[in-house]
Coordinates of C-alpha atoms in Angstrom, one line a residue:
X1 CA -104.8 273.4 59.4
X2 CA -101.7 272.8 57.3
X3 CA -97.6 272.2 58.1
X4 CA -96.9 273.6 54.6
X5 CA -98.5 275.0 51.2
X6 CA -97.3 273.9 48.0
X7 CA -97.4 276.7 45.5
X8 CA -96.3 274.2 42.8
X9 CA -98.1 271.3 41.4
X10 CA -95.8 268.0 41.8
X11 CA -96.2 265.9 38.3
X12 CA -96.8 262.6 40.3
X13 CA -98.5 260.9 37.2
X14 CA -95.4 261.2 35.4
X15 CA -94.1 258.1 37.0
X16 CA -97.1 256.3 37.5
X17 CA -96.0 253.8 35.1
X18 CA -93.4 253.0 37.0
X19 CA -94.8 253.1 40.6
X20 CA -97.6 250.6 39.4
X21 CA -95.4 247.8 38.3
X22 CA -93.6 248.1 41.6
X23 CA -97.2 248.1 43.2
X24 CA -97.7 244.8 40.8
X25 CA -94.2 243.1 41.4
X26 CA -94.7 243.7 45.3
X27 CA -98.4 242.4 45.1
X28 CA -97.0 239.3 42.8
X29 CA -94.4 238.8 46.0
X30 CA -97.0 238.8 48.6
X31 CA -99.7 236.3 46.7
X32 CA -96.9 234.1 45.9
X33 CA -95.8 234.3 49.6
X34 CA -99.4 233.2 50.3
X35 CA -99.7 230.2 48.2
X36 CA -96.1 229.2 49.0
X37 CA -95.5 229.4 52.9
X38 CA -98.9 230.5 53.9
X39 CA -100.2 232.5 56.8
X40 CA -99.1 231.5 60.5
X41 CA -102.4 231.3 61.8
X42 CA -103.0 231.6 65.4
X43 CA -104.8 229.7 68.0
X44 CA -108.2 231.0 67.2
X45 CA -108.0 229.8 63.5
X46 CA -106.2 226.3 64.2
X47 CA -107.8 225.3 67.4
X48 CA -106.2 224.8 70.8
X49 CA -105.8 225.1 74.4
X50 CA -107.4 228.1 76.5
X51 CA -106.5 228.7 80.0
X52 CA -107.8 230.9 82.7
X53 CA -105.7 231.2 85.7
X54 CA -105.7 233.3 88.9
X55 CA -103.4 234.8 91.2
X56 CA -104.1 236.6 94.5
X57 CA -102.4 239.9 92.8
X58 CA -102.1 241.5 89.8
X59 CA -100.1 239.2 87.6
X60 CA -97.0 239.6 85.7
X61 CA -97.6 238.7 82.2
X62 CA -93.8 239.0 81.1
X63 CA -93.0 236.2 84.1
X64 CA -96.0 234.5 83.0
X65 CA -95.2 234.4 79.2
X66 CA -91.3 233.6 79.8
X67 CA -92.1 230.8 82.4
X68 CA -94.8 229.0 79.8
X69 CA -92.3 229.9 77.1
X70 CA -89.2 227.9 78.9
X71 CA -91.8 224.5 78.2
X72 CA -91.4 224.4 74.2
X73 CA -94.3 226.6 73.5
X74 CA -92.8 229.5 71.6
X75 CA -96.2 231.1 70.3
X76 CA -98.1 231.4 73.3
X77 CA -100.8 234.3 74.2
X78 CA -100.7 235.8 77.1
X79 CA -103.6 238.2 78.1
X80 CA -104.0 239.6 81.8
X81 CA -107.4 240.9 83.4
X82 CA -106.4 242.6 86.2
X83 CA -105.5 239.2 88.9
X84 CA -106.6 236.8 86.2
X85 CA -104.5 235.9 82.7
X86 CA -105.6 233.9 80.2
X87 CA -103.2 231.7 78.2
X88 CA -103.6 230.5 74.8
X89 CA -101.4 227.2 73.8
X90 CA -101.3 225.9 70.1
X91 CA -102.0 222.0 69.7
X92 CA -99.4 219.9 70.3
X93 CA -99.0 216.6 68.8
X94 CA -98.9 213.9 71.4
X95 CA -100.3 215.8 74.3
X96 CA -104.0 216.3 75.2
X97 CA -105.5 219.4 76.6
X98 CA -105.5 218.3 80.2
X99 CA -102.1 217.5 79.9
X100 CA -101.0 220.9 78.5
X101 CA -103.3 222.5 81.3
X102 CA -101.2 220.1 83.9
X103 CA -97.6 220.8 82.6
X104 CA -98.8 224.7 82.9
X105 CA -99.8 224.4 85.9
X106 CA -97.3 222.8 87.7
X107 CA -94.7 225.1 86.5
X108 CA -96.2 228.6 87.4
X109 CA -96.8 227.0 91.1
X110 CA -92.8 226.9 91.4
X111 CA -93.0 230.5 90.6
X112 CA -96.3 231.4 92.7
X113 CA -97.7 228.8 94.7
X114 CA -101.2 230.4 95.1
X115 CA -101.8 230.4 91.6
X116 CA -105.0 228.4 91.0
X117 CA -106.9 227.1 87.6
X118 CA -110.1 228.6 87.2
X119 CA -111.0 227.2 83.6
X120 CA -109.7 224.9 81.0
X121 CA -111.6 224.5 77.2
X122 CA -110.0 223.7 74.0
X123 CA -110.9 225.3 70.9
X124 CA -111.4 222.7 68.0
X125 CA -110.7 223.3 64.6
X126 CA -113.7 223.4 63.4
X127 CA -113.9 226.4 65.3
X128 CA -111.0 227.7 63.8
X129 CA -112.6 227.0 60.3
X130 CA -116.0 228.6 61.1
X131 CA -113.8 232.2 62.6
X132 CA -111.6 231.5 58.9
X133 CA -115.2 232.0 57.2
X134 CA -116.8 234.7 59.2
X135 CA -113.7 236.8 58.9
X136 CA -113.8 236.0 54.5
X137 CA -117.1 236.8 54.6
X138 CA -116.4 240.3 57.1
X139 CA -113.8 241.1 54.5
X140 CA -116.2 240.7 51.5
X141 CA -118.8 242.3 52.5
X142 CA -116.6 245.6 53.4
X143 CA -115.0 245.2 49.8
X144 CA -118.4 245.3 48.2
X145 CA -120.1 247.9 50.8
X146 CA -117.1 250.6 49.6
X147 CA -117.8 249.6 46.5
X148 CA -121.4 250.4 46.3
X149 CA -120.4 253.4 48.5
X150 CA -118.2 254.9 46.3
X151 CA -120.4 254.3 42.9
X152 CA -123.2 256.2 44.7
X153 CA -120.1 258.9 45.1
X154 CA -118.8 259.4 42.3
X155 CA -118.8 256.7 39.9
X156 CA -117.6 253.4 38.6
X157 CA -114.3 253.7 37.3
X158 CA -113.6 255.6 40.9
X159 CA -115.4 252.5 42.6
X160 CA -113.5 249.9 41.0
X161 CA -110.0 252.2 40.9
X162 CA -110.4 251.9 45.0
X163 CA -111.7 248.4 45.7
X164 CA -108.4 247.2 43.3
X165 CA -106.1 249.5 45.6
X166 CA -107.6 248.4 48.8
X167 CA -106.9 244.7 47.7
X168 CA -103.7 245.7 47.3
X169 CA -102.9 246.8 50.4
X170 CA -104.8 243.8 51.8
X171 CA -102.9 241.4 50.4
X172 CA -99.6 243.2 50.5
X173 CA -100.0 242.9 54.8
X174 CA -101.2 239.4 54.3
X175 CA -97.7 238.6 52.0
X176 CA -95.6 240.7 55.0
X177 CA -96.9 238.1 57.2
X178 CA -96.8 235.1 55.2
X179 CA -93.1 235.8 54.5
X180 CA -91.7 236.5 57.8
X181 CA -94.6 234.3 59.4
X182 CA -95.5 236.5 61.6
X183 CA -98.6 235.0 64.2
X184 CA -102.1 236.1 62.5
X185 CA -104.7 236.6 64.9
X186 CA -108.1 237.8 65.0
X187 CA -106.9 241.3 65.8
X188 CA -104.6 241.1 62.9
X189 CA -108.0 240.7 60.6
X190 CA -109.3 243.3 62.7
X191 CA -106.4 246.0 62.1
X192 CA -106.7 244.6 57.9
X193 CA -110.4 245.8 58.1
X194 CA -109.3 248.8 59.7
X195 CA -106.8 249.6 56.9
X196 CA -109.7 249.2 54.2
X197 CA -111.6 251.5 55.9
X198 CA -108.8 253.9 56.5
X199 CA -107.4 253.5 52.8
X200 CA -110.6 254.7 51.4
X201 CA -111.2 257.8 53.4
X202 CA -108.0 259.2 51.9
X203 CA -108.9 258.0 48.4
X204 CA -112.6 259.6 48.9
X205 CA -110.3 262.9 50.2
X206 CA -108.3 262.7 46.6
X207 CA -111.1 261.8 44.7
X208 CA -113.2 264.7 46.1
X209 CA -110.4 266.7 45.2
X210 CA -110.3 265.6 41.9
X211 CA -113.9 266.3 41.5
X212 CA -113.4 269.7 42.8
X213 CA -110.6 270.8 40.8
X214 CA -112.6 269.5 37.5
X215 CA -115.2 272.0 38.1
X216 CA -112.7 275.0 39.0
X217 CA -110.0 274.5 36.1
X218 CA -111.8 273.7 33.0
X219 CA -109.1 274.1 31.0
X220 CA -107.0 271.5 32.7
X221 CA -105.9 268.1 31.5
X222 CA -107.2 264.7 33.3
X223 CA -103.6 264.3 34.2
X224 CA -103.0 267.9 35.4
X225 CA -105.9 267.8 37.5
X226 CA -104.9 264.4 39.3
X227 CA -101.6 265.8 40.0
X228 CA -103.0 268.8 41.4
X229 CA -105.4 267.1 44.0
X230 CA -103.0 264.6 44.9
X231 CA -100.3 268.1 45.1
X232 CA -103.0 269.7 47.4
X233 CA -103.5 267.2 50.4
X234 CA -100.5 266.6 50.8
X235 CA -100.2 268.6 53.8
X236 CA -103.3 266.8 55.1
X237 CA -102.0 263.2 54.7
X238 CA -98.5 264.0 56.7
X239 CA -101.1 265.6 59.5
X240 CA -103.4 262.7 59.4
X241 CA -101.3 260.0 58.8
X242 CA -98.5 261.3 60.8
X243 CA -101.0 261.6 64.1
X244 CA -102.4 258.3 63.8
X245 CA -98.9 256.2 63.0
X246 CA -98.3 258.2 66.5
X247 CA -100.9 256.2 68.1
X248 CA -99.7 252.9 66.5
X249 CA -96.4 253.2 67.4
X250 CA -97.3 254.0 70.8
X251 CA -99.1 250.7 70.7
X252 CA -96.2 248.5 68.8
X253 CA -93.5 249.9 71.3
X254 CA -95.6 250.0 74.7
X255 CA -98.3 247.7 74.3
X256 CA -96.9 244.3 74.7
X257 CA -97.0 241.6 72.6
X258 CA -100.5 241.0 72.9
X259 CA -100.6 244.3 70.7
X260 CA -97.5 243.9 68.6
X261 CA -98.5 242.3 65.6
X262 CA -101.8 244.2 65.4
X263 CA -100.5 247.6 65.4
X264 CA -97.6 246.3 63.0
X265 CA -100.3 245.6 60.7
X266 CA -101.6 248.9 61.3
X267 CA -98.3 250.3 60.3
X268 CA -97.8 248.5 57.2
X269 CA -101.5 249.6 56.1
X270 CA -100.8 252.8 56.5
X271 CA -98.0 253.4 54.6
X272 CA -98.9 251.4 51.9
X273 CA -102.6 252.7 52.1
X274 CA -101.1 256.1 51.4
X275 CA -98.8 254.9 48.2
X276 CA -102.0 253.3 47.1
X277 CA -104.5 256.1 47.5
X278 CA -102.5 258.3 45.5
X279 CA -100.4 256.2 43.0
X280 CA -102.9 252.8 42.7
X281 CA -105.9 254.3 42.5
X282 CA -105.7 258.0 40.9
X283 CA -103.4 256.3 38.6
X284 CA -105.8 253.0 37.7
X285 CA -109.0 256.3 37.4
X286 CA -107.0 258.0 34.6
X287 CA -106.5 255.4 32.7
X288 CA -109.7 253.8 32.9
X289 CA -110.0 257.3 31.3
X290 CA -112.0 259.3 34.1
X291 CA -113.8 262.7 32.4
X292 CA -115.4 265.9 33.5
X293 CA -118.1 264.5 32.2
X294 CA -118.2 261.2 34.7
X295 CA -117.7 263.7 37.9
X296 CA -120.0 266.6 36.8
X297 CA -123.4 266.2 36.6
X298 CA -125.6 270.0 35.5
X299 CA -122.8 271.1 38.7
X300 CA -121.4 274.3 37.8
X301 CA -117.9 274.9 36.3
X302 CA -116.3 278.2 35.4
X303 CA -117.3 280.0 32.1
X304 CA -114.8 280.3 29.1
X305 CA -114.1 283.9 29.9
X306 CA -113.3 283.6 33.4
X307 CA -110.0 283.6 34.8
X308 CA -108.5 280.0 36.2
X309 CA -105.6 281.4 38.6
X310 CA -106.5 281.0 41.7
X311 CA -104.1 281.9 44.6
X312 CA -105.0 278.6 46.8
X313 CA -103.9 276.3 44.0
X314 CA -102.0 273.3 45.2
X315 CA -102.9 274.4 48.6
X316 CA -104.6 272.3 51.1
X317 CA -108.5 274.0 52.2

């Protein structure tokens, strides 16, 4: 299925030059961003105070959020489950846990007498510093797994050409957040892992391709080739992409702010895992200096006497 066919190959490694040292400058931005303000970690990582109420009906988490809000704390999670919400305060300095729970308390009973404390924990740091870990070592293992995915795929300088674009997406979302210190939260880590997995489907898409069009159009340049696969999905991407950023948006507008700043996430990995795929990582495999010879191995190509027009060329299969 396509929106459109492009009859005309688009010369997108032209500019690749430039595109990357945007792609670096805006990378440099977001590490600096990191070292400098940090992330704004969330109750999960730092440690805190977690709350399970109940109410005799379904609750209103807006009235709940805007009533715990009005007693200083401005970053407070709000969850519901069905008559029961659970609400996640950050530490603050001076006040215990049981004091936090009381102060909560007493001011959702002005709004609903009934209301009635079914649990009370808080979460240490350690805690916080053992989630920090597992959610490294979650993202290292997914760098390393595409990685070894990808070499078994095609090849090395493909591998490493995606694992360097995938960090750059990853860290570009982390610098989004670390500059406008926006809350991250264990579903933030879990839309960044999402991105990774999402950015290298539609590099393997290009890649495949890439490797395609080597064995078609033998008399082709490296750089002529690249532009032609990247020319020929095109369609694809805005159908793919397109569909899924529906979803997400659906999510950002509707879902409440339990979902806001995961499927923000989501939409900043998406457009930048796009930009990447086809400017980052083509552009890092040519001049790494990707062959025929790296992407064929005995498969078979056309013979010198056979003709290389082909009336789907640019067009997305």
């Amino acid at each position: 299925m396509e929106f459109f066919r492009i009859h005309k190959t688009i010369p997108f490694m032209r500019h690749a030059l430039v595109l990357n040292i945007i792609s670096f400058v805006t990378f440099a931005l977001a590490v600096f961003f990191l070292f400098h303000r940090g992330l704004h970690l969330s109750v999960e990582f730092t440690g805190g105070t977690v709350m399970e109420v109940a109410y005799t009906q379904s609750a209103d988490v807006g009235k709940v959020r805007d009533i715990v809000g009005r007693l200083g704390y401005t970053e407070v999670q709000v969850q519901s489950f069905g008559k029961s919400v659970q609400i996640r305060l950050p530490v603050k300095k001076g006040v215990t846990s049981a004091q936090q729970s009381a102060q909560v308390m007493d001011a959702l009973k002005v709004a609903e007498p009934t209301v009635e404390l079914r649990s009370n924990e808080f979460v240490g740091p350690q805690v916080g510093d053992e989630l920090t870990t597992n959610g490294l070592k979650a993202l290292g293992m997914v760098v390393v797994g595409i990685m070894i995915y990808l070499a078994f795929r095609f090849e090395w300088k493909f591998a490493l050409a995606t694992v360097l674009a995938n960090l750059h997406d990853v860290v570009i979302i982390l610098g989004f957040f670390a500059f406008f210190q926006w809350e991250f939260s264990l579903a933030v880590l879990a839309a960044v892992l999402a991105v990774l997995g999402y950015s290298v489907n539609e590099s393997v898409v290009i890649f495949d391709r890439i490797r395609e069009n080597f064995r078609r159009y033998r008399k082709m340049s490296t750089t002529e080739i690249i532009d032609n696969a990247i020319t020929s999905t095109i369609s694809r991407t805005i159908i793919t992409h397109g569909s899924t950023q529906l979803v997400v948006l659906s999510m950002f507008f509707f879902g409440g702010p339990t979902l806001h700043y995961f499927a923000l996430a989501l939409t900043i990995g998406i457009c930048f895992g796009i930009y990447s795929s086809a400017f980052v990582a083509a552009a890092i495999a040519m001049w790494l200096g990707v062959k025929r010879e790296d992407l064929i191995k005995g498969g078979p190509t056309k013979r010198d006497g056979e003709s290389e027009d082909d009336p789907n060329a640019g067009a997305v299969v």
